[in-house]
């Protein structure tokens, strides 16, 4: 899932200590929410027979796992998100290897999410490519075989904001999508309730041009594992509507179109000369068009409540009501606990690693009627949901 990230300055050490203590308490409550029977939590024994609309509301989606606490898109991150109580795990952002396997990385460029730079045998693979119109330098998954990628280990992507996550650098390898599907089955058996995942096709137009089409590979694996039906516990998402349209013809899974800033254009629109922007897609007519092939949207939070020039929240838009009127659910992205990622209204101090008033932010966004949210901090999100539903 794409993100809007920033840097920000320092909060007081006492605030950090308070935030960490709150985190520990939240972890205990989040992990035990199903046992305690908190409002909106799934209980052991629940299955996926009701499909995606049977998920608790607001649905808490572990963004790349529990990436507030572990390097993202690792089994350490996915496992912790489940332990904390997330309803759905975003596992993962799917990109291909040179030999056609799907692996879970935030982007095809892996210089910032693996230790590839420390591998002299791969020094010659560093290159510059144009990725969706942007010149990007680094190492790319499509230049590695799966066997080569398995020699690498994941590292924290934003250590300036999450230095504590670097403790876990190089602990886990890069997971494949097929490994994720097997892990999902294993965790479902162990936990006695259905585990849901929410993978994303990354840069599908770019990879199709390389002869590495994503959608067919995703569909093939879902069919192999019996997870290609409308009630399957796998929601598929993409920033490119044409990828979702293609998936709609290949599988029966629930589908969601991701939406970034209002003035942006999906890359498949750019590549085909479609003049529409995201602003066009969030009109009633645009939402009806999306609803003709998808069941939901994943808008950036700024499309739900815009910010002013100072980063403070303004008035909510009509997007929630308009999407619901079109029959679509909304799972916006991404709520994080750290100051730089929160609206200015909810920051505490200026420490880029310090926690702000995340509970206040969750409460504000939940009040708009969203159906769920992606969060790096599932435990915080679950406590916020319990508070919101208990009002």
Short mmCIF file of the C-alpha atoms (twelve columns), coordinates in Angstrom:
data_MODEL
# 
_entry.id   MODEL 
# 
loop_
_atom_site.group_PDB 
_atom_site.id 
_atom_site.type_symbol 
_atom_site.label_atom_id 
_atom_site.label_alt_id 
_atom_site.label_comp_id 
_atom_site.label_asym_id 
_atom_site.label_seq_id 
_atom_site.Cartn_x 
_atom_site.Cartn_y 
_atom_site.Cartn_z 
_atom_site.pdbx_PDB_model_num 
ATOM 1   C CA . UNK A 1   0.000   0.000   0.000   1 
ATOM 2   C CA . UNK A 2   1.309   3.412   -0.849  1 
ATOM 3   C CA . UNK A 3   1.869   5.836   1.997   1 
ATOM 4   C CA . UNK A 4   2.167   9.533   2.675   1 
ATOM 5   C CA . UNK A 5   5.170   9.904   4.922   1 
ATOM 6   C CA . UNK A 6   6.966   12.859  6.451   1 
ATOM 7   C CA . UNK A 7   9.659   13.651  8.920   1 
ATOM 8   C CA . UNK A 8   9.004   15.566  12.099  1 
ATOM 9   C CA . UNK A 9   10.909  16.660  15.172  1 
ATOM 10  C CA . UNK A 10  11.166  15.534  18.825  1 
ATOM 11  C CA . UNK A 11  8.760   14.922  21.687  1 
ATOM 12  C CA . UNK A 12  9.781   14.629  25.317  1 
ATOM 13  C CA . UNK A 13  11.215  11.358  26.636  1 
ATOM 14  C CA . UNK A 14  8.370   11.084  29.128  1 
ATOM 15  C CA . UNK A 15  5.879   11.047  26.276  1 
ATOM 16  C CA . UNK A 16  7.811   8.239   24.622  1 
ATOM 17  C CA . UNK A 17  7.809   6.228   27.836  1 
ATOM 18  C CA . UNK A 18  4.098   6.794   28.267  1 
ATOM 19  C CA . UNK A 19  3.480   5.713   24.678  1 
ATOM 20  C CA . UNK A 20  5.524   2.548   25.133  1 
ATOM 21  C CA . UNK A 21  3.650   1.674   28.346  1 
ATOM 22  C CA . UNK A 22  0.367   2.262   26.521  1 
ATOM 23  C CA . UNK A 23  1.575   0.002   23.730  1 
ATOM 24  C CA . UNK A 24  2.268   -2.862  26.132  1 
ATOM 25  C CA . UNK A 25  -1.168  -2.575  27.684  1 
ATOM 26  C CA . UNK A 26  -2.776  -2.357  24.260  1 
ATOM 27  C CA . UNK A 27  -0.920  -5.432  23.066  1 
ATOM 28  C CA . UNK A 28  -2.305  -7.489  25.926  1 
ATOM 29  C CA . UNK A 29  -5.848  -6.245  25.377  1 
ATOM 30  C CA . UNK A 30  -5.613  -6.490  21.581  1 
ATOM 31  C CA . UNK A 31  -4.435  -10.076 21.712  1 
ATOM 32  C CA . UNK A 32  -7.154  -11.035 24.142  1 
ATOM 33  C CA . UNK A 33  -9.988  -9.035  22.625  1 
ATOM 34  C CA . UNK A 34  -11.720 -12.085 21.191  1 
ATOM 35  C CA . UNK A 35  -11.578 -13.844 24.558  1 
ATOM 36  C CA . UNK A 36  -12.935 -10.809 26.383  1 
ATOM 37  C CA . UNK A 37  -15.724 -10.437 23.828  1 
ATOM 38  C CA . UNK A 38  -15.067 -6.753  23.157  1 
ATOM 39  C CA . UNK A 39  -17.554 -5.081  20.806  1 
ATOM 40  C CA . UNK A 40  -16.825 -5.718  17.170  1 
ATOM 41  C CA . UNK A 41  -14.251 -8.449  17.724  1 
ATOM 42  C CA . UNK A 42  -14.425 -11.828 16.038  1 
ATOM 43  C CA . UNK A 43  -14.689 -14.812 18.388  1 
ATOM 44  C CA . UNK A 44  -12.937 -18.129 18.085  1 
ATOM 45  C CA . UNK A 45  -14.807 -20.436 15.762  1 
ATOM 46  C CA . UNK A 46  -16.054 -17.662 13.445  1 
ATOM 47  C CA . UNK A 47  -15.614 -18.613 9.785   1 
ATOM 48  C CA . UNK A 48  -15.580 -16.658 6.567   1 
ATOM 49  C CA . UNK A 49  -18.906 -17.963 5.272   1 
ATOM 50  C CA . UNK A 50  -20.450 -14.498 5.444   1 
ATOM 51  C CA . UNK A 51  -17.767 -13.071 3.185   1 
ATOM 52  C CA . UNK A 52  -16.031 -9.728  3.605   1 
ATOM 53  C CA . UNK A 53  -19.173 -7.992  4.874   1 
ATOM 54  C CA . UNK A 54  -19.140 -10.293 7.908   1 
ATOM 55  C CA . UNK A 55  -15.878 -8.763  9.152   1 
ATOM 56  C CA . UNK A 56  -16.065 -6.627  12.318  1 
ATOM 57  C CA . UNK A 57  -16.729 -2.929  11.751  1 
ATOM 58  C CA . UNK A 58  -14.716 -0.813  11.653  1 
ATOM 59  C CA . UNK A 59  -12.369 -3.496  10.308  1 
ATOM 60  C CA . UNK A 60  -8.800  -3.256  11.590  1 
ATOM 61  C CA . UNK A 61  -6.324  -4.126  8.833   1 
ATOM 62  C CA . UNK A 62  -2.725  -4.755  9.847   1 
ATOM 63  C CA . UNK A 63  -0.820  -2.601  7.353   1 
ATOM 64  C CA . UNK A 64  1.971   -4.816  6.013   1 
ATOM 65  C CA . UNK A 65  1.473   -6.718  9.249   1 
ATOM 66  C CA . UNK A 66  2.423   -4.924  12.456  1 
ATOM 67  C CA . UNK A 67  4.898   -2.627  10.756  1 
ATOM 68  C CA . UNK A 68  4.862   -0.195  13.671  1 
ATOM 69  C CA . UNK A 69  6.781   -2.832  15.625  1 
ATOM 70  C CA . UNK A 70  8.544   -5.132  13.135  1 
ATOM 71  C CA . UNK A 71  10.094  -4.719  9.673   1 
ATOM 72  C CA . UNK A 72  7.181   -4.752  7.237   1 
ATOM 73  C CA . UNK A 73  6.161   -7.664  5.023   1 
ATOM 74  C CA . UNK A 74  7.881   -10.315 7.107   1 
ATOM 75  C CA . UNK A 75  6.327   -13.267 8.869   1 
ATOM 76  C CA . UNK A 76  7.432   -11.602 12.097  1 
ATOM 77  C CA . UNK A 77  5.267   -8.592  11.207  1 
ATOM 78  C CA . UNK A 78  2.314   -10.654 9.968   1 
ATOM 79  C CA . UNK A 79  2.390   -12.933 12.993  1 
ATOM 80  C CA . UNK A 80  2.502   -10.068 15.463  1 
ATOM 81  C CA . UNK A 81  -0.440  -8.334  13.764  1 
ATOM 82  C CA . UNK A 82  -2.480  -11.493 14.268  1 
ATOM 83  C CA . UNK A 83  -1.328  -11.796 17.874  1 
ATOM 84  C CA . UNK A 84  -2.369  -8.195  18.515  1 
ATOM 85  C CA . UNK A 85  -5.846  -8.977  17.177  1 
ATOM 86  C CA . UNK A 86  -5.992  -7.486  13.660  1 
ATOM 87  C CA . UNK A 87  -9.066  -8.584  11.703  1 
ATOM 88  C CA . UNK A 88  -7.201  -8.704  8.383   1 
ATOM 89  C CA . UNK A 89  -3.498  -8.757  7.487   1 
ATOM 90  C CA . UNK A 90  -2.182  -6.876  4.459   1 
ATOM 91  C CA . UNK A 91  0.060   -9.704  3.297   1 
ATOM 92  C CA . UNK A 92  1.454   -8.512  1.046   1 
ATOM 93  C CA . UNK A 93  2.407   -6.049  -1.673  1 
ATOM 94  C CA . UNK A 94  3.028   -8.450  -4.546  1 
ATOM 95  C CA . UNK A 95  5.960   -8.055  -6.942  1 
ATOM 96  C CA . UNK A 96  7.559   -10.704 -9.195  1 
ATOM 97  C CA . UNK A 97  10.997  -12.241 -9.351  1 
ATOM 98  C CA . UNK A 98  12.895  -12.775 -12.596 1 
ATOM 99  C CA . UNK A 99  11.724  -16.383 -12.667 1 
ATOM 100 C CA . UNK A 100 8.082   -15.423 -12.166 1 
ATOM 101 C CA . UNK A 101 7.447   -16.006 -8.453  1 
ATOM 102 C CA . UNK A 102 5.393   -13.495 -6.458  1 
ATOM 103 C CA . UNK A 103 7.065   -12.102 -3.347  1 
ATOM 104 C CA . UNK A 104 5.950   -9.620  -0.695  1 
ATOM 105 C CA . UNK A 105 7.782   -6.285  -0.762  1 
ATOM 106 C CA . UNK A 106 6.564   -2.703  -0.432  1 
ATOM 107 C CA . UNK A 107 8.116   -1.885  -3.820  1 
ATOM 108 C CA . UNK A 108 10.103  -3.777  -6.462  1 
ATOM 109 C CA . UNK A 109 13.100  -1.651  -5.444  1 
ATOM 110 C CA . UNK A 110 14.470  -3.423  -2.370  1 
ATOM 111 C CA . UNK A 111 17.458  -1.305  -1.359  1 
ATOM 112 C CA . UNK A 112 15.548  0.188   1.565   1 
ATOM 113 C CA . UNK A 113 13.748  -2.929  2.771   1 
ATOM 114 C CA . UNK A 114 16.470  -5.607  2.591   1 
ATOM 115 C CA . UNK A 115 20.184  -5.967  3.272   1 
ATOM 116 C CA . UNK A 116 20.954  -6.337  -0.449  1 
ATOM 117 C CA . UNK A 117 23.507  -3.495  -0.302  1 
ATOM 118 C CA . UNK A 118 25.588  -5.600  2.098   1 
ATOM 119 C CA . UNK A 119 25.839  -8.433  -0.449  1 
ATOM 120 C CA . UNK A 120 28.892  -7.784  -2.651  1 
ATOM 121 C CA . UNK A 121 27.795  -10.541 -5.025  1 
ATOM 122 C CA . UNK A 122 24.821  -8.351  -6.017  1 
ATOM 123 C CA . UNK A 123 26.652  -5.013  -6.300  1 
ATOM 124 C CA . UNK A 124 26.449  -5.180  -10.085 1 
ATOM 125 C CA . UNK A 125 22.663  -5.490  -10.002 1 
ATOM 126 C CA . UNK A 126 22.260  -1.911  -8.767  1 
ATOM 127 C CA . UNK A 127 20.713  0.082   -11.582 1 
ATOM 128 C CA . UNK A 128 18.398  2.952   -12.468 1 
ATOM 129 C CA . UNK A 129 14.954  2.321   -13.936 1 
ATOM 130 C CA . UNK A 130 11.894  4.412   -14.691 1 
ATOM 131 C CA . UNK A 131 9.109   3.115   -12.451 1 
ATOM 132 C CA . UNK A 132 5.720   4.612   -13.266 1 
ATOM 133 C CA . UNK A 133 7.404   7.691   -14.668 1 
ATOM 134 C CA . UNK A 134 9.842   8.142   -11.789 1 
ATOM 135 C CA . UNK A 135 13.577  7.521   -12.158 1 
ATOM 136 C CA . UNK A 136 14.472  5.071   -9.401  1 
ATOM 137 C CA . UNK A 137 17.920  3.743   -8.487  1 
ATOM 138 C CA . UNK A 138 18.514  0.563   -6.542  1 
ATOM 139 C CA . UNK A 139 17.990  -3.179  -6.732  1 
ATOM 140 C CA . UNK A 140 14.803  -4.592  -8.271  1 
ATOM 141 C CA . UNK A 141 13.064  -7.889  -7.576  1 
ATOM 142 C CA . UNK A 142 12.638  -8.615  -11.278 1 
ATOM 143 C CA . UNK A 143 16.434  -8.804  -11.627 1 
ATOM 144 C CA . UNK A 144 16.712  -11.609 -9.045  1 
ATOM 145 C CA . UNK A 145 15.639  -15.227 -9.014  1 
ATOM 146 C CA . UNK A 146 13.652  -16.387 -6.029  1 
ATOM 147 C CA . UNK A 147 16.636  -18.410 -4.816  1 
ATOM 148 C CA . UNK A 148 18.770  -15.255 -4.867  1 
ATOM 149 C CA . UNK A 149 16.153  -13.186 -3.024  1 
ATOM 150 C CA . UNK A 150 15.937  -15.852 -0.349  1 
ATOM 151 C CA . UNK A 151 19.576  -15.124 0.556   1 
ATOM 152 C CA . UNK A 152 18.553  -11.595 1.590   1 
ATOM 153 C CA . UNK A 153 16.982  -10.496 4.867   1 
ATOM 154 C CA . UNK A 154 14.436  -7.770  5.582   1 
ATOM 155 C CA . UNK A 155 15.337  -4.510  7.348   1 
ATOM 156 C CA . UNK A 156 13.304  -1.618  8.758   1 
ATOM 157 C CA . UNK A 157 12.244  0.776   5.970   1 
ATOM 158 C CA . UNK A 158 11.902  3.984   8.047   1 
ATOM 159 C CA . UNK A 159 14.512  3.718   10.833  1 
ATOM 160 C CA . UNK A 160 14.421  7.474   11.491  1 
ATOM 161 C CA . UNK A 161 10.873  7.053   12.802  1 
ATOM 162 C CA . UNK A 162 11.181  3.505   14.121  1 
ATOM 163 C CA . UNK A 163 14.684  2.963   15.445  1 
ATOM 164 C CA . UNK A 164 13.330  0.274   17.814  1 
ATOM 165 C CA . UNK A 165 12.387  -1.820  14.766  1 
ATOM 166 C CA . UNK A 166 16.021  -2.046  13.697  1 
ATOM 167 C CA . UNK A 167 16.489  -4.529  16.549  1 
ATOM 168 C CA . UNK A 168 14.818  -7.023  14.203  1 
ATOM 169 C CA . UNK A 169 16.842  -6.193  11.074  1 
ATOM 170 C CA . UNK A 170 17.996  -9.283  9.141   1 
ATOM 171 C CA . UNK A 171 15.903  -11.642 11.234  1 
ATOM 172 C CA . UNK A 172 13.404  -12.653 8.537   1 
ATOM 173 C CA . UNK A 173 13.619  -13.473 4.845   1 
ATOM 174 C CA . UNK A 174 11.341  -12.235 2.066   1 
ATOM 175 C CA . UNK A 175 8.107   -14.261 1.995   1 
ATOM 176 C CA . UNK A 176 6.506   -15.518 -1.198  1 
ATOM 177 C CA . UNK A 177 2.787   -15.163 -1.789  1 
ATOM 178 C CA . UNK A 178 2.408   -18.922 -1.822  1 
ATOM 179 C CA . UNK A 179 4.102   -19.115 1.584   1 
ATOM 180 C CA . UNK A 180 1.626   -16.498 2.821   1 
ATOM 181 C CA . UNK A 181 -1.317  -18.580 1.595   1 
ATOM 182 C CA . UNK A 182 0.023   -21.629 3.438   1 
ATOM 183 C CA . UNK A 183 0.697   -19.554 6.552   1 
ATOM 184 C CA . UNK A 184 -2.897  -18.275 6.398   1 
ATOM 185 C CA . UNK A 185 -4.215  -21.854 6.438   1 
ATOM 186 C CA . UNK A 186 -1.880  -22.836 9.252   1 
ATOM 187 C CA . UNK A 187 -2.889  -19.864 11.401  1 
ATOM 188 C CA . UNK A 188 -6.567  -20.464 10.705  1 
ATOM 189 C CA . UNK A 189 -6.227  -24.027 11.987  1 
ATOM 190 C CA . UNK A 190 -4.213  -23.004 15.048  1 
ATOM 191 C CA . UNK A 191 -6.490  -20.133 16.048  1 
ATOM 192 C CA . UNK A 192 -9.827  -21.764 15.353  1 
ATOM 193 C CA . UNK A 193 -11.051 -18.785 13.337  1 
ATOM 194 C CA . UNK A 194 -10.560 -17.648 9.778   1 
ATOM 195 C CA . UNK A 195 -7.514  -15.494 9.090   1 
ATOM 196 C CA . UNK A 196 -8.077  -12.910 6.354   1 
ATOM 197 C CA . UNK A 197 -5.434  -11.360 4.087   1 
ATOM 198 C CA . UNK A 198 -5.491  -8.295  1.815   1 
ATOM 199 C CA . UNK A 199 -2.761  -8.513  -0.868  1 
ATOM 200 C CA . UNK A 200 -2.057  -5.786  -3.428  1 
ATOM 201 C CA . UNK A 201 -0.823  -5.964  -7.019  1 
ATOM 202 C CA . UNK A 202 2.042   -3.457  -7.250  1 
ATOM 203 C CA . UNK A 203 2.821   -1.571  -10.473 1 
ATOM 204 C CA . UNK A 204 0.912   -4.029  -12.672 1 
ATOM 205 C CA . UNK A 205 1.313   -2.008  -15.896 1 
ATOM 206 C CA . UNK A 206 5.081   -1.812  -15.382 1 
ATOM 207 C CA . UNK A 207 5.388   -5.548  -14.809 1 
ATOM 208 C CA . UNK A 208 3.078   -6.509  -17.665 1 
ATOM 209 C CA . UNK A 209 5.369   -4.602  -20.025 1 
ATOM 210 C CA . UNK A 210 8.233   -6.790  -18.747 1 
ATOM 211 C CA . UNK A 211 6.290   -9.973  -19.486 1 
ATOM 212 C CA . UNK A 212 5.631   -10.540 -15.773 1 
ATOM 213 C CA . UNK A 213 1.864   -9.992  -15.571 1 
ATOM 214 C CA . UNK A 214 0.708   -10.092 -11.960 1 
ATOM 215 C CA . UNK A 215 -2.981  -10.861 -12.170 1 
ATOM 216 C CA . UNK A 216 -2.683  -14.256 -13.853 1 
ATOM 217 C CA . UNK A 217 -0.064  -15.319 -11.325 1 
ATOM 218 C CA . UNK A 218 -2.243  -14.196 -8.418  1 
ATOM 219 C CA . UNK A 219 -5.277  -15.996 -9.853  1 
ATOM 220 C CA . UNK A 220 -3.314  -19.191 -10.461 1 
ATOM 221 C CA . UNK A 221 -2.141  -19.353 -6.844  1 
ATOM 222 C CA . UNK A 222 -5.565  -18.514 -5.442  1 
ATOM 223 C CA . UNK A 223 -7.146  -21.268 -7.536  1 
ATOM 224 C CA . UNK A 224 -4.447  -23.727 -6.474  1 
ATOM 225 C CA . UNK A 225 -5.242  -23.048 -2.817  1 
ATOM 226 C CA . UNK A 226 -9.032  -22.892 -3.249  1 
ATOM 227 C CA . UNK A 227 -9.215  -19.180 -2.397  1 
ATOM 228 C CA . UNK A 228 -10.595 -17.666 -5.595  1 
ATOM 229 C CA . UNK A 229 -14.289 -17.367 -4.681  1 
ATOM 230 C CA . UNK A 230 -16.491 -14.484 -3.590  1 
ATOM 231 C CA . UNK A 231 -16.551 -15.687 0.028   1 
ATOM 232 C CA . UNK A 232 -12.822 -16.508 0.126   1 
ATOM 233 C CA . UNK A 233 -10.889 -14.792 2.935   1 
ATOM 234 C CA . UNK A 234 -8.683  -12.888 0.487   1 
ATOM 235 C CA . UNK A 235 -9.474  -9.297  -0.567  1 
ATOM 236 C CA . UNK A 236 -7.434  -8.071  -3.540  1 
ATOM 237 C CA . UNK A 237 -6.469  -4.436  -4.078  1 
ATOM 238 C CA . UNK A 238 -4.577  -2.252  -6.550  1 
ATOM 239 C CA . UNK A 239 -3.969  1.402   -7.371  1 
ATOM 240 C CA . UNK A 240 -4.583  0.570   -11.040 1 
ATOM 241 C CA . UNK A 241 -8.279  0.084   -11.845 1 
ATOM 242 C CA . UNK A 242 -7.421  -2.000  -14.925 1 
ATOM 243 C CA . UNK A 243 -5.647  -4.513  -12.660 1 
ATOM 244 C CA . UNK A 244 -8.828  -4.886  -10.620 1 
ATOM 245 C CA . UNK A 245 -10.877 -5.203  -13.821 1 
ATOM 246 C CA . UNK A 246 -8.549  -7.952  -14.988 1 
ATOM 247 C CA . UNK A 247 -8.806  -9.735  -11.636 1 
ATOM 248 C CA . UNK A 248 -12.597 -9.431  -11.779 1 
ATOM 249 C CA . UNK A 249 -12.516 -11.631 -14.877 1 
ATOM 250 C CA . UNK A 250 -10.107 -14.159 -13.353 1 
ATOM 251 C CA . UNK A 251 -11.324 -14.704 -9.779  1 
ATOM 252 C CA . UNK A 252 -14.425 -14.229 -7.657  1 
ATOM 253 C CA . UNK A 253 -12.658 -12.559 -4.710  1 
ATOM 254 C CA . UNK A 254 -13.781 -9.239  -3.253  1 
ATOM 255 C CA . UNK A 255 -11.833 -6.434  -4.922  1 
ATOM 256 C CA . UNK A 256 -10.873 -2.871  -3.940  1 
ATOM 257 C CA . UNK A 257 -9.508  0.060   -5.933  1 
ATOM 258 C CA . UNK A 258 -6.898  2.094   -4.073  1 
ATOM 259 C CA . UNK A 259 -7.024  5.871   -4.488  1 
ATOM 260 C CA . UNK A 260 -4.266  8.369   -3.756  1 
ATOM 261 C CA . UNK A 261 -4.404  12.187  -3.934  1 
ATOM 262 C CA . UNK A 262 -7.354  13.806  -5.705  1 
ATOM 263 C CA . UNK A 263 -5.141  15.416  -8.346  1 
ATOM 264 C CA . UNK A 264 -3.235  12.243  -9.220  1 
ATOM 265 C CA . UNK A 265 -3.882  9.783   -12.052 1 
ATOM 266 C CA . UNK A 266 -3.554  6.013   -11.785 1 
ATOM 267 C CA . UNK A 267 -0.539  4.907   -13.799 1 
ATOM 268 C CA . UNK A 268 -2.603  2.711   -16.103 1 
ATOM 269 C CA . UNK A 269 -4.618  5.839   -16.967 1 
ATOM 270 C CA . UNK A 270 -1.411  7.715   -17.721 1 
ATOM 271 C CA . UNK A 271 -0.084  4.892   -19.892 1 
ATOM 272 C CA . UNK A 272 -3.295  4.601   -21.916 1 
ATOM 273 C CA . UNK A 273 -4.049  8.327   -22.178 1 
ATOM 274 C CA . UNK A 274 -7.142  8.194   -19.957 1 
ATOM 275 C CA . UNK A 275 -7.465  11.815  -18.730 1 
ATOM 276 C CA . UNK A 276 -9.392  11.009  -15.551 1 
ATOM 277 C CA . UNK A 277 -7.907  11.799  -12.156 1 
ATOM 278 C CA . UNK A 278 -8.741  10.381  -8.746  1 
ATOM 279 C CA . UNK A 279 -11.011 13.407  -8.308  1 
ATOM 280 C CA . UNK A 280 -13.091 12.055  -11.206 1 
ATOM 281 C CA . UNK A 281 -13.211 8.584   -9.677  1 
ATOM 282 C CA . UNK A 282 -14.634 9.795   -6.357  1 
ATOM 283 C CA . UNK A 283 -17.602 11.548  -7.941  1 
ATOM 284 C CA . UNK A 284 -20.910 9.646   -7.786  1 
ATOM 285 C CA . UNK A 285 -20.466 8.675   -11.437 1 
ATOM 286 C CA . UNK A 286 -16.885 7.556   -10.875 1 
ATOM 287 C CA . UNK A 287 -17.870 5.495   -7.857  1 
ATOM 288 C CA . UNK A 288 -20.654 3.813   -9.827  1 
ATOM 289 C CA . UNK A 289 -18.073 2.908   -12.454 1 
ATOM 290 C CA . UNK A 290 -15.785 1.370   -9.810  1 
ATOM 291 C CA . UNK A 291 -18.744 -0.509  -8.341  1 
ATOM 292 C CA . UNK A 292 -19.288 -2.203  -11.711 1 
ATOM 293 C CA . UNK A 293 -16.179 -4.343  -11.115 1 
ATOM 294 C CA . UNK A 294 -15.132 -3.875  -7.459  1 
ATOM 295 C CA . UNK A 295 -16.685 -4.085  -4.014  1 
ATOM 296 C CA . UNK A 296 -14.667 -1.423  -2.244  1 
ATOM 297 C CA . UNK A 297 -12.223 1.449   -2.348  1 
ATOM 298 C CA . UNK A 298 -9.093  2.160   -0.349  1 
ATOM 299 C CA . UNK A 299 -8.758  5.947   -0.355  1 
ATOM 300 C CA . UNK A 300 -5.988  7.924   1.263   1 
ATOM 301 C CA . UNK A 301 -7.274  9.461   4.493   1 
ATOM 302 C CA . UNK A 302 -7.033  12.929  2.939   1 
ATOM 303 C CA . UNK A 303 -9.919  12.015  0.636   1 
ATOM 304 C CA . UNK A 304 -12.025 11.350  3.752   1 
ATOM 305 C CA . UNK A 305 -11.001 14.483  5.676   1 
ATOM 306 C CA . UNK A 306 -8.738  16.944  3.829   1 
ATOM 307 C CA . UNK A 307 -6.015  18.881  5.631   1 
ATOM 308 C CA . UNK A 308 -5.298  22.582  5.472   1 
ATOM 309 C CA . UNK A 309 -1.921  24.150  4.712   1 
ATOM 310 C CA . UNK A 310 -0.829  23.582  8.320   1 
ATOM 311 C CA . UNK A 311 -1.668  19.881  8.221   1 
ATOM 312 C CA . UNK A 312 -4.789  20.244  10.356  1 
ATOM 313 C CA . UNK A 313 -8.023  18.459  9.556   1 
ATOM 314 C CA . UNK A 314 -10.825 20.378  7.880   1 
ATOM 315 C CA . UNK A 315 -14.391 19.222  7.213   1 
ATOM 316 C CA . UNK A 316 -15.082 15.661  6.028   1 
ATOM 317 C CA . UNK A 317 -15.982 15.202  2.376   1 
ATOM 318 C CA . UNK A 318 -19.057 13.334  1.159   1 
ATOM 319 C CA . UNK A 319 -16.945 10.383  -0.024  1 
ATOM 320 C CA . UNK A 320 -18.116 7.957   2.676   1 
ATOM 321 C CA . UNK A 321 -21.793 8.592   1.971   1 
ATOM 322 C CA . UNK A 322 -21.253 8.634   -1.806  1 
ATOM 323 C CA . UNK A 323 -19.312 5.355   -1.780  1 
ATOM 324 C CA . UNK A 324 -21.883 3.666   0.432   1 
ATOM 325 C CA . UNK A 325 -24.637 4.895   -1.885  1 
ATOM 326 C CA . UNK A 326 -22.783 3.160   -4.740  1 
ATOM 327 C CA . UNK A 327 -22.626 -0.049  -2.682  1 
ATOM 328 C CA . UNK A 328 -18.898 0.209   -1.950  1 
ATOM 329 C CA . UNK A 329 -17.109 -0.270  1.354   1 
ATOM 330 C CA . UNK A 330 -14.253 2.066   2.352   1 
ATOM 331 C CA . UNK A 331 -10.946 0.957   3.888   1 
ATOM 332 C CA . UNK A 332 -8.765  4.091   3.927   1 
ATOM 333 C CA . UNK A 333 -5.021  4.158   4.613   1 
ATOM 334 C CA . UNK A 334 -2.902  4.587   6.798   1 
ATOM 335 C CA . UNK A 335 -3.138  5.445   10.508  1 
ATOM 336 C CA . UNK A 336 0.124   5.307   12.454  1 
ATOM 337 C CA . UNK A 337 0.978   6.294   16.007  1 
ATOM 338 C CA . UNK A 338 4.077   8.429   15.381  1 
ATOM 339 C CA . UNK A 339 3.806   12.226  15.282  1 
ATOM 340 C CA . UNK A 340 4.925   12.809  11.674  1 
ATOM 341 C CA . UNK A 341 2.186   10.567  10.293  1 
ATOM 342 C CA . UNK A 342 -0.683  12.084  12.288  1 
ATOM 343 C CA . UNK A 343 -2.669  15.207  11.381  1 
ATOM 344 C CA . UNK A 344 -1.133  18.235  13.081  1 
ATOM 345 C CA . UNK A 345 -4.135  18.386  15.429  1 
ATOM 346 C CA . UNK A 346 -3.029  15.150  17.092  1 
ATOM 347 C CA . UNK A 347 0.742   15.532  17.363  1 
ATOM 348 C CA . UNK A 348 2.436   15.745  20.748  1 
ATOM 349 C CA . UNK A 349 5.764   17.481  20.665  1 
ATOM 350 C CA . UNK A 350 8.158   17.254  17.755  1 
ATOM 351 C CA . UNK A 351 9.988   13.953  18.200  1 
ATOM 352 C CA . UNK A 352 9.748   11.998  14.913  1 
ATOM 353 C CA . UNK A 353 9.765   8.748   16.897  1 
ATOM 354 C CA . UNK A 354 7.295   9.925   19.549  1 
ATOM 355 C CA . UNK A 355 3.633   8.962   19.693  1 
ATOM 356 C CA . UNK A 356 0.921   11.570  19.313  1 
ATOM 357 C CA . UNK A 357 -2.774  11.343  20.165  1 
ATOM 358 C CA . UNK A 358 -3.442  8.372   17.905  1 
ATOM 359 C CA . UNK A 359 -6.652  7.565   19.777  1 
ATOM 360 C CA . UNK A 360 -8.021  11.001  18.946  1 
ATOM 361 C CA . UNK A 361 -7.177  10.503  15.282  1 
ATOM 362 C CA . UNK A 362 -8.823  7.073   15.152  1 
ATOM 363 C CA . UNK A 363 -11.934 8.449   16.847  1 
ATOM 364 C CA . UNK A 364 -12.200 11.294  14.341  1 
ATOM 365 C CA . UNK A 365 -11.883 9.044   11.300  1 
ATOM 366 C CA . UNK A 366 -14.187 6.342   12.689  1 
ATOM 367 C CA . UNK A 367 -16.859 9.024   13.188  1 
ATOM 368 C CA . UNK A 368 -17.016 9.584   9.420   1 
ATOM 369 C CA . UNK A 369 -18.547 6.120   8.949   1 
ATOM 370 C CA . UNK A 370 -15.609 4.380   7.297   1 
ATOM 371 C CA . UNK A 371 -15.868 0.590   7.201   1 
ATOM 372 C CA . UNK A 372 -12.315 -0.021  8.368   1 
ATOM 373 C CA . UNK A 373 -8.787  1.325   8.286   1 
ATOM 374 C CA . UNK A 374 -5.251  0.230   7.544   1 
ATOM 375 C CA . UNK A 375 -2.995  0.743   10.550  1 
ATOM 376 C CA . UNK A 376 0.620   -0.038  11.412  1 
ATOM 377 C CA . UNK A 377 -0.482  -0.374  15.053  1 
ATOM 378 C CA . UNK A 378 -3.296  -2.915  15.253  1 
ATOM 379 C CA . UNK A 379 -3.367  -2.917  19.051  1 
ATOM 380 C CA . UNK A 380 -3.946  0.837   19.208  1 
ATOM 381 C CA . UNK A 381 -6.575  0.563   16.484  1 
ATOM 382 C CA . UNK A 382 -8.446  -2.180  18.342  1 
ATOM 383 C CA . UNK A 383 -8.542  -0.224  21.595  1 
ATOM 384 C CA . UNK A 384 -9.723  2.827   19.644  1 
ATOM 385 C CA . UNK A 385 -12.472 0.750   18.053  1 
ATOM 386 C CA . UNK A 386 -13.587 -0.606  21.432  1 
ATOM 387 C CA . UNK A 387 -13.777 2.970   22.753  1 
ATOM 388 C CA . UNK A 388 -15.686 4.135   19.707  1 
ATOM 389 C CA . UNK A 389 -18.237 1.308   19.809  1 
ATOM 390 C CA . UNK A 390 -18.759 1.770   23.549  1 
ATOM 391 C CA . UNK A 391 -19.758 5.412   23.239  1 
# 
